[in-house]
Short mmCIF file of C-alpha atoms and ligand atoms in Angstrom, two decimals:
data_model
loop_
_atom_site.label_atom_id
_atom_site.label_comp_id
_atom_site.label_asym_id
_atom_site.label_seq_id
_atom_site.Cartn_x
_atom_site.Cartn_y
_atom_site.Cartn_z
CA VAL U 11 -2.78 -51.03 -13.00
CA ILE U 12 -0.63 -48.79 -15.03
CA ASN U 13 -1.93 -50.14 -18.07
CA GLU U 14 -6.10 -49.73 -16.38
CA LEU U 15 -5.16 -45.95 -15.69
CA LEU U 16 -3.53 -45.30 -19.22
CA THR U 17 -7.28 -46.64 -20.16
CA ALA U 18 -8.78 -44.77 -17.73
CA MET U 19 -6.95 -41.28 -19.22
CA ARG U 20 -7.26 -41.83 -22.21
CA ALA U 21 -11.24 -42.56 -21.70
CA ALA U 22 -11.30 -39.12 -19.38
CA GLN U 23 -9.36 -37.67 -22.22
CA GLU U 24 -11.95 -38.75 -24.90
CA ARG U 25 -14.49 -37.17 -22.33
CA ARG U 26 -12.50 -34.38 -22.07
CA GLU U 27 -13.19 -34.74 -18.14
CA PRO U 28 -11.24 -32.14 -15.74
CA VAL U 29 -8.51 -33.64 -13.69
CA TYR U 30 -8.86 -31.04 -10.92
CA CYS U 31 -6.47 -29.18 -9.23
CA LEU U 32 -6.28 -26.81 -6.66
CA GLY U 33 -9.95 -27.15 -5.60
CA ALA U 34 -11.62 -25.67 -8.48
CA GLY U 35 -8.74 -25.39 -10.74
CA PHE U 36 -8.22 -27.82 -13.08
CA VAL U 37 -6.43 -28.92 -16.27
CA ARG U 38 -8.58 -30.45 -18.67
CA TYR U 39 -6.92 -31.96 -22.29
CA VAL U 40 -8.19 -29.73 -25.25
CA ASP U 41 -6.85 -31.24 -28.79
CA HIS U 42 -3.83 -32.91 -29.66
CA MET U 43 -1.21 -33.64 -32.92
CA GLY U 44 0.93 -36.06 -33.47
CA ASN U 45 1.88 -39.46 -31.00
CA ASP U 46 4.71 -41.44 -30.54
CA LEU U 47 5.27 -42.90 -33.85
CA SER U 48 4.90 -38.80 -35.73
CA ILE U 49 8.86 -38.58 -33.26
CA VAL U 50 10.15 -41.55 -34.27
CA ARG U 51 9.36 -40.85 -37.76
CA ALA U 52 10.60 -37.35 -37.59
CA ALA U 53 13.83 -38.53 -36.15
CA ARG U 54 13.67 -41.62 -38.96
CA VAL U 55 13.79 -39.19 -41.73
CA SER U 56 17.63 -38.16 -40.60
CA TYR U 57 18.98 -40.74 -41.92
CA ASN U 58 16.34 -40.90 -45.04
CA ALA U 59 14.29 -43.92 -43.73
CA ASP U 60 10.77 -44.85 -45.08
CA TRP U 61 7.38 -44.03 -43.19
CA ARG U 62 6.21 -47.11 -41.10
CA SER U 63 3.22 -47.44 -38.69
CA GLY U 64 2.27 -50.53 -36.51
CA SER U 65 4.33 -52.56 -34.36
CA ASP U 66 8.07 -52.57 -33.79
CA ASP U 67 9.16 -55.15 -31.74
CA GLY U 68 10.17 -52.82 -29.20
CA LYS U 69 12.55 -50.37 -31.42
CA ASP U 70 10.12 -47.37 -30.92
CA ALA U 71 9.93 -47.11 -27.69
CA LYS U 72 14.32 -47.84 -27.12
CA LEU U 73 15.26 -44.74 -30.05
CA ILE U 74 12.59 -42.12 -28.04
CA ALA U 75 14.37 -43.18 -24.69
CA TYR U 76 17.90 -42.14 -26.79
CA LEU U 77 16.97 -39.51 -28.26
CA LEU U 78 15.81 -38.38 -25.06
CA ARG U 79 18.83 -39.14 -23.31
CA HIS U 80 21.23 -37.87 -26.08
CA GLN U 81 18.76 -34.46 -26.63
CA HIS U 82 18.01 -34.93 -30.05
CA THR U 83 15.03 -32.53 -28.96
CA SER U 84 13.81 -31.63 -33.06
CA PRO U 85 11.10 -34.99 -33.64
CA PHE U 86 9.71 -34.28 -30.05
CA GLU U 87 8.57 -30.55 -31.59
CA HIS U 88 6.43 -32.63 -33.77
CA VAL U 89 3.73 -33.26 -31.45
CA THR U 90 1.56 -30.77 -30.12
CA VAL U 91 -0.61 -30.90 -27.32
CA THR U 92 -3.37 -27.82 -26.20
CA PHE U 93 -5.17 -28.02 -22.41
CA GLU U 94 -7.54 -26.16 -21.12
CA VAL U 95 -6.06 -24.68 -17.37
CA LYS U 96 -7.79 -22.69 -14.59
CA ALA U 97 -5.55 -21.68 -11.50
CA PRO U 98 -5.53 -18.84 -9.23
CA LEU U 99 -3.91 -16.08 -10.89
CA PHE U 100 -0.32 -15.93 -9.26
CA VAL U 101 -0.01 -19.53 -11.24
CA LEU U 102 -0.85 -17.86 -14.44
CA ARG U 103 1.88 -15.49 -13.53
CA GLN U 104 4.53 -18.60 -13.31
CA TRP U 105 2.77 -19.79 -16.45
CA HIS U 106 3.17 -17.15 -18.58
CA ARG U 107 6.99 -17.22 -17.59
CA HIS U 108 7.39 -20.43 -20.16
CA ARG U 109 7.18 -18.09 -23.20
CA THR U 110 7.49 -21.59 -25.67
CA GLN U 111 3.69 -21.91 -25.51
CA SER U 112 0.91 -19.94 -27.05
CA TYR U 113 -1.69 -18.86 -24.74
CA SER U 114 -5.51 -17.10 -25.02
CA GLU U 115 -6.67 -16.10 -21.16
CA ILE U 116 -9.94 -14.54 -20.62
CA SER U 117 -10.71 -11.37 -20.43
CA ALA U 118 -11.42 -9.30 -17.35
CA ARG U 119 -11.74 -6.62 -19.43
CA TYR U 120 -14.88 -8.12 -21.35
CA THR U 121 -16.23 -9.99 -18.71
CA GLU U 122 -16.50 -10.07 -15.08
CA LEU U 123 -14.50 -12.47 -13.52
CA ASP U 124 -16.84 -15.44 -10.74
CA GLU U 125 -16.28 -14.82 -7.44
CA GLY U 126 -13.87 -18.01 -7.30
CA TYR U 127 -10.06 -17.48 -5.43
CA TYR U 128 -7.72 -20.40 -4.25
CA VAL U 129 -7.36 -20.74 -0.19
CA PRO U 130 -4.57 -23.43 -0.15
CA ALA U 131 -5.12 -26.33 2.78
CA ALA U 132 -4.54 -25.74 6.05
CA GLU U 133 -1.65 -28.55 6.02
CA GLN U 134 -0.11 -26.28 3.52
CA ILE U 135 -0.41 -23.38 5.54
CA THR U 136 3.24 -24.29 6.50
CA THR U 137 6.55 -21.68 7.55
CA GLN U 138 8.76 -18.88 5.51
CA HIS U 139 11.90 -21.20 5.37
CA GLN U 140 15.07 -19.25 5.80
CA SER U 141 17.62 -20.41 4.05
CA ASN U 142 15.91 -21.05 0.58
CA LYS U 143 14.05 -17.63 0.29
CA GLN U 144 12.14 -18.35 -2.57
CA MET U 145 10.03 -22.23 -0.31
CA ARG U 146 8.24 -23.10 2.51
CA THR U 147 9.32 -25.48 5.14
CA ALA U 148 6.88 -29.15 5.91
CA THR U 149 6.48 -27.77 8.95
CA VAL U 150 2.61 -26.36 9.30
CA HIS U 151 1.72 -23.17 10.54
CA PRO U 152 0.80 -22.93 14.25
CA GLN U 153 -1.93 -21.12 14.02
CA ALA U 154 -3.05 -22.88 9.77
CA ALA U 155 -6.06 -22.55 10.44
CA GLU U 156 -6.88 -18.74 11.66
CA MET U 157 -4.18 -17.74 8.98
CA ARG U 158 -6.34 -19.68 6.49
CA GLN U 159 -9.79 -17.57 7.61
CA THR U 160 -7.38 -14.23 7.31
CA ILE U 161 -7.07 -15.51 3.32
CA VAL U 162 -10.86 -16.07 2.76
CA ASP U 163 -12.13 -13.08 4.36
CA ALA U 164 -9.55 -10.64 2.49
CA CYS U 165 -11.19 -12.04 -0.94
CA ASP U 166 -13.91 -11.96 0.13
CA ALA U 167 -13.32 -8.91 1.32
CA ALA U 168 -11.93 -7.69 -2.24
CA PHE U 169 -14.53 -9.60 -4.38
CA ALA U 170 -16.89 -7.55 -2.17
CA ASP U 171 -15.16 -3.92 -3.47
CA TYR U 172 -15.47 -5.71 -6.80
CA ARG U 173 -18.72 -6.03 -7.35
CA GLU U 174 -19.39 -2.73 -5.98
CA LEU U 175 -17.37 -0.67 -8.23
CA ILE U 176 -19.10 -2.39 -10.78
CA ARG U 177 -22.30 -2.18 -9.79
CA CYS U 178 -21.06 2.01 -9.66
CA GLY U 179 -20.26 1.71 -12.93
CA VAL U 180 -16.56 1.43 -12.98
CA PRO U 181 -15.92 -0.20 -15.96
CA ARG U 182 -14.39 -3.96 -15.30
CA GLU U 183 -11.08 -2.97 -16.56
CA LEU U 184 -10.23 -1.34 -13.38
CA ALA U 185 -12.21 -2.60 -11.39
CA ARG U 186 -10.76 -5.77 -11.35
CA SER U 187 -7.66 -4.08 -9.84
CA VAL U 188 -8.78 -4.46 -5.93
CA LEU U 189 -8.38 -8.62 -6.94
CA PRO U 190 -6.21 -10.62 -5.20
CA THR U 191 -3.75 -12.87 -6.76
CA ALA U 192 -6.07 -16.28 -5.50
CA THR U 193 -8.42 -14.96 -8.35
CA TYR U 194 -8.76 -18.16 -10.08
CA SER U 195 -8.83 -17.21 -14.40
CA ARG U 196 -8.49 -19.62 -17.09
CA MET U 197 -6.40 -20.52 -20.47
CA PHE U 198 -5.63 -22.30 -23.36
CA ALA U 199 -2.23 -23.19 -23.00
CA THR U 200 -0.54 -25.30 -26.53
CA ALA U 201 3.09 -26.13 -26.70
CA ASN U 202 5.05 -28.96 -28.47
CA LEU U 203 6.21 -31.52 -26.90
CA HIS U 204 9.40 -30.83 -25.91
CA ASN U 205 8.51 -27.55 -24.50
CA TRP U 206 5.86 -29.39 -22.48
CA LEU U 207 8.43 -31.44 -21.15
CA ARG U 208 11.29 -28.50 -20.36
CA PHE U 209 8.23 -27.32 -18.28
CA LEU U 210 7.38 -30.19 -16.69
CA ALA U 211 11.32 -30.42 -15.76
CA LEU U 212 11.28 -27.12 -14.01
CA ARG U 213 7.33 -26.95 -13.32
CA SER U 214 7.24 -31.02 -11.36
CA HIS U 215 10.85 -30.19 -9.45
CA GLU U 216 10.55 -30.50 -5.66
CA HIS U 217 12.41 -26.58 -5.66
CA ALA U 218 9.26 -25.37 -7.70
CA GLN U 219 6.02 -24.17 -6.05
CA TYR U 220 3.45 -27.09 -4.80
CA GLU U 221 0.91 -24.71 -6.28
CA ILE U 222 1.86 -24.64 -9.97
CA ARG U 223 3.53 -28.44 -9.33
CA VAL U 224 0.00 -30.19 -8.72
CA TYR U 225 -0.64 -28.84 -12.63
CA ALA U 226 2.48 -30.01 -13.86
CA GLU U 227 1.50 -33.02 -12.42
CA ALA U 228 -2.17 -33.76 -13.88
CA ILE U 229 -0.73 -32.16 -17.62
CA LEU U 230 2.23 -35.04 -17.11
CA ALA U 231 -0.62 -38.10 -16.11
CA MET U 232 -2.17 -37.02 -19.21
CA LEU U 233 1.09 -36.44 -21.94
CA THR U 234 1.22 -40.18 -20.80
CA GLY U 235 -2.13 -41.13 -22.06
CA ILE U 236 -0.85 -39.84 -25.36
CA VAL U 237 2.83 -40.19 -26.14
CA PRO U 238 3.53 -43.49 -23.36
CA HIS U 239 6.81 -44.30 -24.97
CA THR U 240 7.55 -40.76 -24.62
CA MET U 241 6.54 -40.36 -21.25
CA ALA U 242 7.95 -43.28 -19.70
CA ALA U 243 11.66 -42.64 -20.93
CA TRP U 244 11.02 -39.02 -19.87
CA GLU U 245 10.02 -40.08 -16.52
CA GLU U 246 13.43 -42.79 -16.68
CA LEU U 247 15.67 -39.83 -16.89
CA ASN U 248 14.03 -37.49 -14.87
CA ALA U 249 13.98 -40.32 -11.90
CA HIS U 250 18.18 -40.40 -12.24
CA GLY U 251 18.09 -36.79 -12.83
CA LYS U 252 18.88 -36.70 -16.12
CA ALA U 253 15.91 -35.19 -17.97
CA SER U 254 15.88 -31.62 -20.29
CA THR U 255 15.76 -28.47 -18.85
C1 FAD M 310 11.89 -22.63 -9.44
C2 FAD M 310 12.02 -21.57 -10.20
C3 FAD M 310 11.88 -20.35 -9.67
C4 FAD M 310 12.35 -19.39 -10.36
N1 FAD M 310 12.06 -18.25 -9.86
C5 FAD M 310 12.81 -16.71 -10.21
C6 FAD M 310 12.40 -15.24 -10.15
O1 FAD M 310 12.63 -15.28 -9.25
N2 FAD M 310 12.29 -14.33 -10.93
C7 FAD M 310 12.38 -14.41 -11.92
O2 FAD M 310 12.00 -13.12 -12.95
N3 FAD M 310 11.57 -16.22 -12.59
C8 FAD M 310 11.86 -16.92 -11.97
N4 FAD M 310 11.65 -18.34 -12.84
C9 FAD M 310 11.59 -18.50 -14.36
C10 FAD M 310 11.97 -18.76 -15.01
O3 FAD M 310 13.73 -17.95 -14.96
C11 FAD M 310 11.95 -18.84 -16.44
O4 FAD M 310 11.51 -17.92 -16.95
C12 FAD M 310 10.90 -19.90 -16.57
O5 FAD M 310 11.06 -21.14 -15.95
C13 FAD M 310 10.70 -20.16 -17.91
O6 FAD M 310 11.80 -20.89 -18.29
P1 FAD M 310 12.32 -20.70 -19.62
O7 FAD M 310 12.81 -19.59 -20.38
O8 FAD M 310 13.96 -22.40 -19.81
O9 FAD M 310 11.14 -21.23 -20.87
P2 FAD M 310 10.76 -20.74 -21.79
O10 FAD M 310 10.67 -19.35 -22.12
O11 FAD M 310 9.65 -21.71 -22.49
O12 FAD M 310 12.49 -20.91 -23.23
C14 FAD M 310 12.52 -22.38 -23.47
C15 FAD M 310 13.71 -22.50 -23.74
O13 FAD M 310 14.09 -20.85 -25.17
C16 FAD M 310 14.83 -20.12 -25.05
N5 FAD M 310 14.61 -18.49 -24.79
C17 FAD M 310 13.14 -18.56 -24.98
N6 FAD M 310 12.87 -16.43 -24.97
C18 FAD M 310 14.27 -16.46 -24.65
C19 FAD M 310 14.97 -15.63 -25.32
N7 FAD M 310 13.97 -14.51 -25.39
N8 FAD M 310 16.31 -15.67 -25.01
C20 FAD M 310 16.92 -16.13 -25.20
N9 FAD M 310 16.60 -17.77 -24.99
C21 FAD M 310 15.13 -17.67 -24.86
C22 FAD M 310 15.85 -20.40 -24.30
O14 FAD M 310 16.74 -20.98 -23.82
C23 FAD M 310 14.73 -21.11 -23.01
O15 FAD M 310 15.48 -22.09 -21.76
C24 FAD M 310 11.40 -19.33 -11.80
C25 FAD M 310 11.60 -20.71 -12.61
C26 FAD M 310 11.75 -21.89 -11.54
C27 FAD M 310 11.20 -22.95 -12.37
#
């Protein structure tokens, strides 16, 4: 099953198909440089070994697992991956804290934004966690459906104001100030593999907000299509709480 999934993932990447997250949001593979072999080649430079290409009787996978376990991280910096991401502004706000990624984002000064915003599914509208002040509980809010409608109404009203301000000649760079943080934006994000793994350790963790976690999980699956040995070793460490952050 895993091999079938990997084959499907590689085919999807070939066709640049988006993996949808949060309704209209997505992650789409754009480009990459390097693979598992680039990592072991870079590591073997340390002991002046010759370049190799091709099969290795499992030695490459073992070396990659060793490097990750011992936080010998620089070989992972020789792989670079770019994703296109469409996500609500509040998710991108968290994402941009990862300063070791390079970003290019759509300009709401240059272009009028499409009317598109994230509405959480009713089962995601739970209640505020009392002891962990950052988090929500798993208990669905008793009026989740009404609360969801309140979000829709507020976003619709904000977009109506946005369009009206633009119609009246207000510059786009100011009209956007009325838009909610649920508004979808789009960016390219590029990082080397070491920093993608760091991003995943923080953002696929159960303490990360659900809305960024779904993107981290999509990226994890797409990286598995690019560097399968690395992701298998990383997931093994992560399962034991030992993945590097
Ligand atoms: C669950 C969760 C809750 C969070 N809550 C908050 C919050 O309430 N408020 C808030 O402001 N942020 C919050 N953050 C963001 C967090 O503080 C980090 O900014 C974010 O996770 C990026 O991590 P990073 O700095 O390791 O990543 P990157 O910016 O990619 O940096 C990677 C590493 O490079 C080094 N580095 C990069 N820049 C510098 C620098 N200027 N100086 C020194 N070393 C540097 C550090 O070793 C850093 O760990 C939260 C993050 C998570 C995952």
